[in-house]
mmCIF file of C-alpha atoms in Angstrom:
data_model
loop_
_atom_site.group_PDB
_atom_site.id
_atom_site.type_symbol
_atom_site.label_atom_id
_atom_site.label_comp_id
_atom_site.label_asym_id
_atom_site.label_seq_id
_atom_site.Cartn_x
_atom_site.Cartn_y
_atom_site.Cartn_z
ATOM 1 C CA MET A 1172 -5.959 -19.866 -9.384
ATOM 2 C CA SER A 1173 -3.172 -17.403 -10.139
ATOM 3 C CA MET A 1174 -1.143 -15.581 -7.468
ATOM 4 C CA SER A 1175 2.035 -13.531 -7.447
ATOM 5 C CA VAL A 1176 4.319 -13.213 -4.390
ATOM 6 C CA SER A 1177 6.459 -10.162 -3.720
ATOM 7 C CA PRO A 1178 9.518 -11.270 -1.747
ATOM 8 C CA GLY A 1179 9.447 -8.141 0.358
ATOM 9 C CA ALA A 1180 8.317 -4.603 -0.253
ATOM 10 C CA ARG A 1181 10.647 -2.362 1.755
ATOM 11 C CA SER A 1182 9.865 1.201 2.693
ATOM 12 C CA PRO A 1183 12.680 3.079 4.474
ATOM 13 C CA PRO A 1184 11.868 6.251 6.429
ATOM 14 C CA GLY A 1185 10.702 9.008 4.064
ATOM 15 C CA ALA A 1186 10.039 6.645 1.133
ATOM 16 C CA VAL A 1187 6.894 7.138 -0.960
ATOM 17 C CA HIS A 1188 5.360 4.382 -3.071
ATOM 18 C CA VAL A 1189 3.731 6.518 -5.751
ATOM 19 C CA CYS A 1190 0.212 6.048 -7.027
ATOM 20 C CA HIS A 1191 -0.407 2.423 -8.021
ATOM 21 C CA SER A 1192 -3.111 -0.252 -8.024
ATOM 22 C CA HIS A 1193 -3.379 -3.878 -6.872
ATOM 23 C CA PRO A 1194 -5.622 -6.831 -7.548
ATOM 24 C CA GLY A 1195 -6.906 -8.291 -4.275
ATOM 25 C CA TYR A 1196 -3.938 -9.184 -2.054
ATOM 26 C CA LEU A 1197 -2.738 -10.613 1.225
ATOM 27 C CA SER A 1198 -0.147 -8.598 3.117
ATOM 28 C CA TYR A 1199 2.017 -9.751 6.036
ATOM 29 C CA VAL A 1200 3.932 -7.067 7.958
ATOM 30 C CA VAL A 1201 7.499 -8.210 8.674
ATOM 31 C CA SER A 1202 8.590 -4.971 10.359
ATOM 32 C CA GLY A 1203 6.293 -2.089 11.236
ATOM 33 C CA GLY A 1204 6.277 1.654 11.747
ATOM 34 C CA GLN A 1205 4.215 4.727 10.944
ATOM 35 C CA GLY A 1206 2.682 5.176 7.515
ATOM 36 C CA GLN A 1207 0.433 7.518 5.637
ATOM 37 C CA ILE A 1208 -2.025 6.374 2.961
ATOM 38 C CA GLN A 1209 -3.824 8.428 0.380
ATOM 39 C CA ASP A 1210 -6.687 6.942 -1.636
ATOM 40 C CA GLU A 1211 -10.233 7.812 -2.677
ATOM 41 C CA LYS A 1212 -11.119 8.115 1.044
ATOM 42 C CA GLY A 1213 -8.541 10.849 1.658
ATOM 43 C CA ILE A 1214 -5.267 10.989 3.578
ATOM 44 C CA ARG A 1215 -4.759 9.233 6.897
ATOM 45 C CA LYS A 1216 -1.915 8.138 9.129
ATOM 46 C CA ILE A 1217 -1.738 4.499 10.142
ATOM 47 C CA SER A 1218 0.277 2.379 12.553
ATOM 48 C CA VAL A 1219 1.750 -0.569 10.678
ATOM 49 C CA THR A 1220 2.114 -3.408 13.215
ATOM 50 C CA ALA A 1221 4.699 -6.175 12.797
ATOM 51 C CA GLY A 1222 3.013 -9.562 12.578
ATOM 52 C CA ALA A 1223 -0.245 -8.174 11.160
ATOM 53 C CA MET A 1224 -1.916 -10.026 8.290
ATOM 54 C CA LEU A 1225 -4.302 -8.172 5.976
ATOM 55 C CA ASP A 1226 -6.705 -9.468 3.331
ATOM 56 C CA VAL A 1227 -7.266 -6.477 1.046
ATOM 57 C CA PRO A 1228 -9.845 -6.237 -1.774
ATOM 58 C CA PRO A 1229 -8.817 -4.978 -5.231
ATOM 59 C CA THR A 1230 -7.486 -1.425 -4.901
ATOM 60 C CA PRO A 1231 -7.966 0.951 -7.875
ATOM 61 C CA TRP A 1232 -5.305 3.378 -6.594
ATOM 62 C CA HIS A 1233 -3.406 4.440 -3.498
ATOM 63 C CA GLU A 1234 -0.121 5.933 -2.419
ATOM 64 C CA PHE A 1235 1.834 4.931 0.679
ATOM 65 C CA ALA A 1236 4.482 6.950 2.516
ATOM 66 C CA ASN A 1237 6.653 5.900 5.451
ATOM 67 C CA VAL A 1238 6.362 8.887 7.783
ATOM 68 C CA GLY A 1239 8.116 7.212 10.722
ATOM 69 C CA ASP A 1240 11.741 6.538 11.600
ATOM 70 C CA THR A 1241 11.874 2.763 10.980
ATOM 71 C CA THR A 1242 11.962 0.706 7.792
ATOM 72 C CA ILE A 1243 8.598 -0.943 7.086
ATOM 73 C CA GLN A 1244 8.674 -4.295 5.305
ATOM 74 C CA PHE A 1245 5.779 -6.314 3.855
ATOM 75 C CA VAL A 1246 5.365 -9.630 2.067
ATOM 76 C CA ILE A 1247 2.567 -9.239 -0.476
ATOM 77 C CA VAL A 1248 0.688 -12.029 -2.263
ATOM 78 C CA GLU A 1249 -1.402 -10.635 -5.102
ATOM 79 C CA LYS A 1250 -4.569 -12.536 -5.989
ATOM 80 C CA LYS A 1251 -4.423 -12.309 -9.788
ATOM 81 C CA TYR A 1252 -7.861 -13.954 -9.892
ATOM 82 C CA GLN A 1253 -9.292 -10.801 -8.209
ATOM 83 C CA PRO A 1254 -8.365 -8.201 -10.845
ATOM 84 C CA VAL A 1255 -8.748 -4.482 -10.529
ATOM 85 C CA THR A 1256 -9.412 -1.883 -13.195
ATOM 86 C CA PRO A 1257 -6.702 0.688 -12.527
ATOM 87 C CA VAL A 1258 -7.636 4.326 -12.793
ATOM 88 C CA SER A 1259 -5.836 6.831 -14.953
ATOM 89 C CA GLN A 1260 -2.775 8.420 -13.360
ATOM 90 C CA THR A 1261 -4.664 11.718 -13.612
ATOM 91 C CA ALA A 1262 -6.905 10.448 -10.766
ATOM 92 C CA CYS A 1263 -3.863 10.413 -8.480
ATOM 93 C CA PRO A 1264 -3.482 13.662 -6.531
ATOM 94 C CA LYS A 1265 -0.126 15.352 -6.938
ATOM 95 C CA GLY A 1266 2.195 16.461 -4.150
ATOM 96 C CA THR A 1267 0.155 15.508 -1.085
ATOM 97 C CA VAL A 1268 1.436 12.129 0.125
ATOM 98 C CA GLY A 1269 4.384 12.117 2.470
ATOM 99 C CA ARG A 1270 3.515 15.443 4.056
ATOM 100 C CA SER A 1271 2.303 15.412 7.621
ATOM 101 C CA GLN A 1272 -1.399 15.979 7.992
#
């Protein structure tokens, strides 16, 4: 079984993690705040709660923006044994993430 651990994805206020994909992953929220996600389901605001643990299936594409006033920090463990087929960057909408909806 192959896994990869990110020591800590940090997202300061206003930061945008541009369109990217993940194999299946586990995510632990070290410090929370307000985020906005865009994916094939659309754009939605989310509350990111410190102490939350998520088990996420492979994700073909998404973008994440910190729309709050606190730094959000995650520890991410990617499940390399649950691969994803990333989509072309042309599938990623341009200029919509990070704006209030």
